[in-house]
Coordinates of N, CA and C in Angstrom, one line a residue:
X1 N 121.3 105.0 110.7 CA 119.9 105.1 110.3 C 119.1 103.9 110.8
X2 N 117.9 104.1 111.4 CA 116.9 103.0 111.7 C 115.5 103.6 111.2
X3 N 115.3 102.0 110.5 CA 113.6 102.4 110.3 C 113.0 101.6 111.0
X4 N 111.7 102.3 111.4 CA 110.4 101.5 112.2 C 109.7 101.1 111.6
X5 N 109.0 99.8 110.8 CA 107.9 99.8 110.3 C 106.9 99.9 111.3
X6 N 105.6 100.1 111.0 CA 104.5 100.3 111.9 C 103.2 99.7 111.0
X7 N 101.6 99.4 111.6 CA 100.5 99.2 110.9 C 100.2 98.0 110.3
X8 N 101.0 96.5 110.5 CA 100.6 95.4 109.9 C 99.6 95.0 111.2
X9 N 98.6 94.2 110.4 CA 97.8 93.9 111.6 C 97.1 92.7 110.8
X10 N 95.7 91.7 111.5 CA 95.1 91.2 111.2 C 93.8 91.4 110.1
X11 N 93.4 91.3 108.9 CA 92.4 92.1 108.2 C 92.1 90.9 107.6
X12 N 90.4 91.1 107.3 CA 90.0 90.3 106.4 C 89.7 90.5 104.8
X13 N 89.9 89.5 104.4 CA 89.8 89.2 102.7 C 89.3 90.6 101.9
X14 N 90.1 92.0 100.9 CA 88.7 92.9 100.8 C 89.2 94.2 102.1
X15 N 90.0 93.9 103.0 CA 90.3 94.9 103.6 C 91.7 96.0 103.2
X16 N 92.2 96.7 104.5 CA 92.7 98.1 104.1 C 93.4 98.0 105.1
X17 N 94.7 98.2 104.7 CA 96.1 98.6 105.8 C 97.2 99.6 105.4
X18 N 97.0 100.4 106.1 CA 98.5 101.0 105.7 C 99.6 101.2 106.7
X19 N 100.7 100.7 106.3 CA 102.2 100.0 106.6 C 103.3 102.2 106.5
X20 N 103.4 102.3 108.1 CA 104.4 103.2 107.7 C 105.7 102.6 108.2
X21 N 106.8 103.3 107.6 CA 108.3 102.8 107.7 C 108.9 104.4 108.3
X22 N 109.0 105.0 109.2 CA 109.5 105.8 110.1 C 111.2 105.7 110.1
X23 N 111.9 106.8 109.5 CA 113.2 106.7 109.3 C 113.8 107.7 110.6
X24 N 114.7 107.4 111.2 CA 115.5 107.9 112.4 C 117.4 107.8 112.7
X25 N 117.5 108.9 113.4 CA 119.1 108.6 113.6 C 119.7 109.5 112.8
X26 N 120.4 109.1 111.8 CA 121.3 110.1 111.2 C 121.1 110.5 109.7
X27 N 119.6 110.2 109.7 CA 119.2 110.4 108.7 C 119.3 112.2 107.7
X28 N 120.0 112.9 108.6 CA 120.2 113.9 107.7 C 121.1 114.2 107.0
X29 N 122.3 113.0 107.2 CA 123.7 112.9 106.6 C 123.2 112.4 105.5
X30 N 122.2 111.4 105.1 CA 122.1 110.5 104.0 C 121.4 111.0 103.1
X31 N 121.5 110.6 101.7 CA 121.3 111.2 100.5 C 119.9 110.2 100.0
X32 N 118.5 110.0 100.8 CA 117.5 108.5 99.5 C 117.8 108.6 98.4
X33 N 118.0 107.5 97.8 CA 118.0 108.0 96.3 C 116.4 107.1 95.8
X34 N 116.3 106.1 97.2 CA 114.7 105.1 96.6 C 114.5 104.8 98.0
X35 N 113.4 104.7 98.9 CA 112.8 103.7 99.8 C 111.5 102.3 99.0
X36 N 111.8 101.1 99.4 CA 111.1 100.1 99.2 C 110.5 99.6 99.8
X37 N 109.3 98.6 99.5 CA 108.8 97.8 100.4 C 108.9 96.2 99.9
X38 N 109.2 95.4 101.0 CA 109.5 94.1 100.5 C 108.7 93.3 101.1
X39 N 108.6 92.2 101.0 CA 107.7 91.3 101.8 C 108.2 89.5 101.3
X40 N 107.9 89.0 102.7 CA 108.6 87.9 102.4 C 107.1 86.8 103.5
X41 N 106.8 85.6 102.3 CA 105.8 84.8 102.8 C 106.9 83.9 103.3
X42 N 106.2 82.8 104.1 CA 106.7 81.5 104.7 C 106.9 80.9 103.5
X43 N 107.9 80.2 103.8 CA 108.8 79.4 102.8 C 109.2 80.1 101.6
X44 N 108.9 81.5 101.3 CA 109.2 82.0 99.6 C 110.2 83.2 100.1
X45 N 110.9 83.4 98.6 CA 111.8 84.4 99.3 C 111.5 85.7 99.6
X46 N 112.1 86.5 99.4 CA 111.6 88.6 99.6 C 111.4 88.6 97.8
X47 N 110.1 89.4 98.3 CA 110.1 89.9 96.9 C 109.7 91.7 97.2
X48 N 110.3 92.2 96.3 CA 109.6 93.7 96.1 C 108.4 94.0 95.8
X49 N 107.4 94.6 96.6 CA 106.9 95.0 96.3 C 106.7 96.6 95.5
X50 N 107.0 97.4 96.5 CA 106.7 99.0 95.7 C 107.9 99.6 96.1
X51 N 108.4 100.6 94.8 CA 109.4 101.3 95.4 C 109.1 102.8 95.0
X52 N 109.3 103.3 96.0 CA 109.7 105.0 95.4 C 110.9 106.0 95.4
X53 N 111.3 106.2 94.2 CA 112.5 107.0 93.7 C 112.7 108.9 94.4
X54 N 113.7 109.0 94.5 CA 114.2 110.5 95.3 C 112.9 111.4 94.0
X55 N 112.9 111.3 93.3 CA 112.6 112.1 92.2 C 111.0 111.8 92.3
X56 N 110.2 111.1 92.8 CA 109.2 110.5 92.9 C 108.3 109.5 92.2
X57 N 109.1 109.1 91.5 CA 108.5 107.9 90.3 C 108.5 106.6 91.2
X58 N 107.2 105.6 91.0 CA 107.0 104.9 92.0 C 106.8 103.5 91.0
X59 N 107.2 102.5 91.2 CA 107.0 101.2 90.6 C 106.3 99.9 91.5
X60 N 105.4 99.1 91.0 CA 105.2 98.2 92.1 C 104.8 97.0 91.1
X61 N 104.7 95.8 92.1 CA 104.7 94.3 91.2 C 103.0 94.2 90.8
X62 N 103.2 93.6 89.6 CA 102.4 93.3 89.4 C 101.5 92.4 89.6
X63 N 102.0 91.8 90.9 CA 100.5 91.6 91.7 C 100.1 92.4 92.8
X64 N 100.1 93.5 92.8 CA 99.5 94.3 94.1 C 99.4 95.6 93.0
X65 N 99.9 96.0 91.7 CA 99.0 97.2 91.3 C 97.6 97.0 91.0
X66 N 97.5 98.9 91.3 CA 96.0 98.8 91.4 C 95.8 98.7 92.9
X67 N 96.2 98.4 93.6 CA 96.0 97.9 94.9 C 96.4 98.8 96.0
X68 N 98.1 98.9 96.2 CA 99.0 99.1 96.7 C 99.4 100.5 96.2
X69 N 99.3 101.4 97.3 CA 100.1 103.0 96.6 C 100.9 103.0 98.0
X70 N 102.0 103.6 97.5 CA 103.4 103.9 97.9 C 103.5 105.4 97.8
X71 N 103.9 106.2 99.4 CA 104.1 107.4 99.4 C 104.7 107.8 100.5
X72 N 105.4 108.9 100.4 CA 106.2 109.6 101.6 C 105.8 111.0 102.2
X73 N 106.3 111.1 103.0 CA 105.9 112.6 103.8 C 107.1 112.9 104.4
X74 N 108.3 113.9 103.5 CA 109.3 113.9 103.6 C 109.7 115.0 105.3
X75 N 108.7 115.5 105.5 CA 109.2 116.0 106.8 C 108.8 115.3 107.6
X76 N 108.2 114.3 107.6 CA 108.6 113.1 108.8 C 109.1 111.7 108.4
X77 N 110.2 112.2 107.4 CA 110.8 110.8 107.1 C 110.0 110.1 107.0
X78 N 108.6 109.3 106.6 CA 108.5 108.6 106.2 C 107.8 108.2 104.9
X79 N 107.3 107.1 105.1 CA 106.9 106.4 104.1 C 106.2 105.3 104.1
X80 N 104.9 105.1 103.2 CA 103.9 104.9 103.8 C 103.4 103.5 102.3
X81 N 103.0 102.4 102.5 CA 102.2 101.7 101.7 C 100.9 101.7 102.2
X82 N 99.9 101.8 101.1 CA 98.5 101.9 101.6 C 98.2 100.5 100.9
X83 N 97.4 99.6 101.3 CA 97.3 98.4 100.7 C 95.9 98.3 101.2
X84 N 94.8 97.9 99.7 CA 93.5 98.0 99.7 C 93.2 96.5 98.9
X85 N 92.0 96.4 98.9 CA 91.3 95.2 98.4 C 92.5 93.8 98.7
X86 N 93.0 94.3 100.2 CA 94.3 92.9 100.6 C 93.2 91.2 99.9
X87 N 94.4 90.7 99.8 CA 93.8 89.0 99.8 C 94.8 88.1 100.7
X88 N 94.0 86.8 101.0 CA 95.0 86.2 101.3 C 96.9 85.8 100.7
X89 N 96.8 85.9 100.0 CA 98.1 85.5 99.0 C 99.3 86.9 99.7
X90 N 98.4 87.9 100.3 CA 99.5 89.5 100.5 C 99.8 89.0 101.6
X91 N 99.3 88.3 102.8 CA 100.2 87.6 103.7 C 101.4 87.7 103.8
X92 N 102.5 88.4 104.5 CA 103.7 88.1 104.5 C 103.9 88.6 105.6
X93 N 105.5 88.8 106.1 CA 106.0 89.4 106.5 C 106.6 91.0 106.2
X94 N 106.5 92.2 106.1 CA 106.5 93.6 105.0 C 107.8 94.5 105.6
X95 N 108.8 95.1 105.0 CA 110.2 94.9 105.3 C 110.1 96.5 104.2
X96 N 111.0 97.5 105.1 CA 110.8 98.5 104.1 C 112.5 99.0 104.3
X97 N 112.7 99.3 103.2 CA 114.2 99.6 102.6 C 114.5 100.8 102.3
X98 N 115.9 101.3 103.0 CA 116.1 103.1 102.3 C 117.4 102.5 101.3
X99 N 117.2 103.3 100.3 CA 118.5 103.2 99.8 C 119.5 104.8 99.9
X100 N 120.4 104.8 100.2 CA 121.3 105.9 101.0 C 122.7 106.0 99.7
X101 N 122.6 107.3 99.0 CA 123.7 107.5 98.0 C 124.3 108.7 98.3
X102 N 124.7 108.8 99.8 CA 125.5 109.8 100.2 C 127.0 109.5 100.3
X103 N 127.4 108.3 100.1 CA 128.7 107.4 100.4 C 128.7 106.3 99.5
X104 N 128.8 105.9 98.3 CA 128.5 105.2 97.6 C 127.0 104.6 97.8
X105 N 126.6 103.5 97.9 CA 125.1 102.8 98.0 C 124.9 101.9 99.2
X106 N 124.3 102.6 100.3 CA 124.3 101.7 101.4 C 122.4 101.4 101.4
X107 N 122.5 100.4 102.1 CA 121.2 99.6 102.3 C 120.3 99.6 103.7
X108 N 119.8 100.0 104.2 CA 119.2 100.0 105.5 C 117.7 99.1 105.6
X109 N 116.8 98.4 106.3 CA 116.5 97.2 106.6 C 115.6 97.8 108.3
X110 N 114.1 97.9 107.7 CA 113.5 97.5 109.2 C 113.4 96.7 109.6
X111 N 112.4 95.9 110.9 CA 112.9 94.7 111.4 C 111.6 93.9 111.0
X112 N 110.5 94.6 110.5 CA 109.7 94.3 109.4 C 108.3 94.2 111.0
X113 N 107.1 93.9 109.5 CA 105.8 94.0 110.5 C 104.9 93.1 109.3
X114 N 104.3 92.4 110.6 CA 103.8 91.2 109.8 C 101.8 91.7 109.6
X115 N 101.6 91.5 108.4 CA 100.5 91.3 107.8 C 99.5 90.2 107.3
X116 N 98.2 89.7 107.6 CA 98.1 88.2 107.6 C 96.5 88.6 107.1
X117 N 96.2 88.1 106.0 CA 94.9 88.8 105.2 C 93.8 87.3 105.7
X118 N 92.7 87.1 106.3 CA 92.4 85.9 106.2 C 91.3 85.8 105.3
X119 N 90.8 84.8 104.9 CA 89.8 84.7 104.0 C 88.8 84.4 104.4

């Protein structure tokens, strides 16, 4: 399985991006049980942002609700963060995650897409 993220770009303070994560390969052996989005600033570690569950219940941190909606469009594999009223602080690096419970719990990892809010 490989995902593509796509849509990080340059925006200012107050703006609007939305981040797709494009799933490919052998994705129809695998079972999601959740895809996530993670994001990791300079010098801090990955943190989660939003996740959404096979069943479609969606959770996100509480600094990006309100903000940040999380959604998929299951016949094109993907999955999508829409991220509104960005600030500088949402800066990161944005990393989106399948979780695969077709074989016990495997983890898959795009190569991420960077986002940079300026003020």
């Amino acid at each position: 399985v490989q995902l593509v993220e796509s849509g990080g770009g340059l925006v200012q303070a107050g703006g609007s991006l939305r981040l797709s994560c494009a799933a490919s390969g052998s994705s129809f052996r695998i079972r999601i049980n959740a895809m996530r989005w993670y994001r990791q600033a300079p010098g801090s570690q990955r943190e989660l942002v939003a996740s959404l569950t096979r069943g479609g219940l969606a959770n996100y941190a509480d600094s990006v609700k309100g903000r940040f909606t999380i959604s998929r469009d299951n016949a094109k594999n993907t999955v999508y963060l829409q991220m509104n009223s960005l600030k500088p602080e949402d800066t990161a690096i944005y990393y989106c995650n399948l979780e695969d419970a077709s074989d016990g719990l495997h983890y898959y990892w795009g190569q991420g897409t960077q986002v940079t809010v300026s003020s």
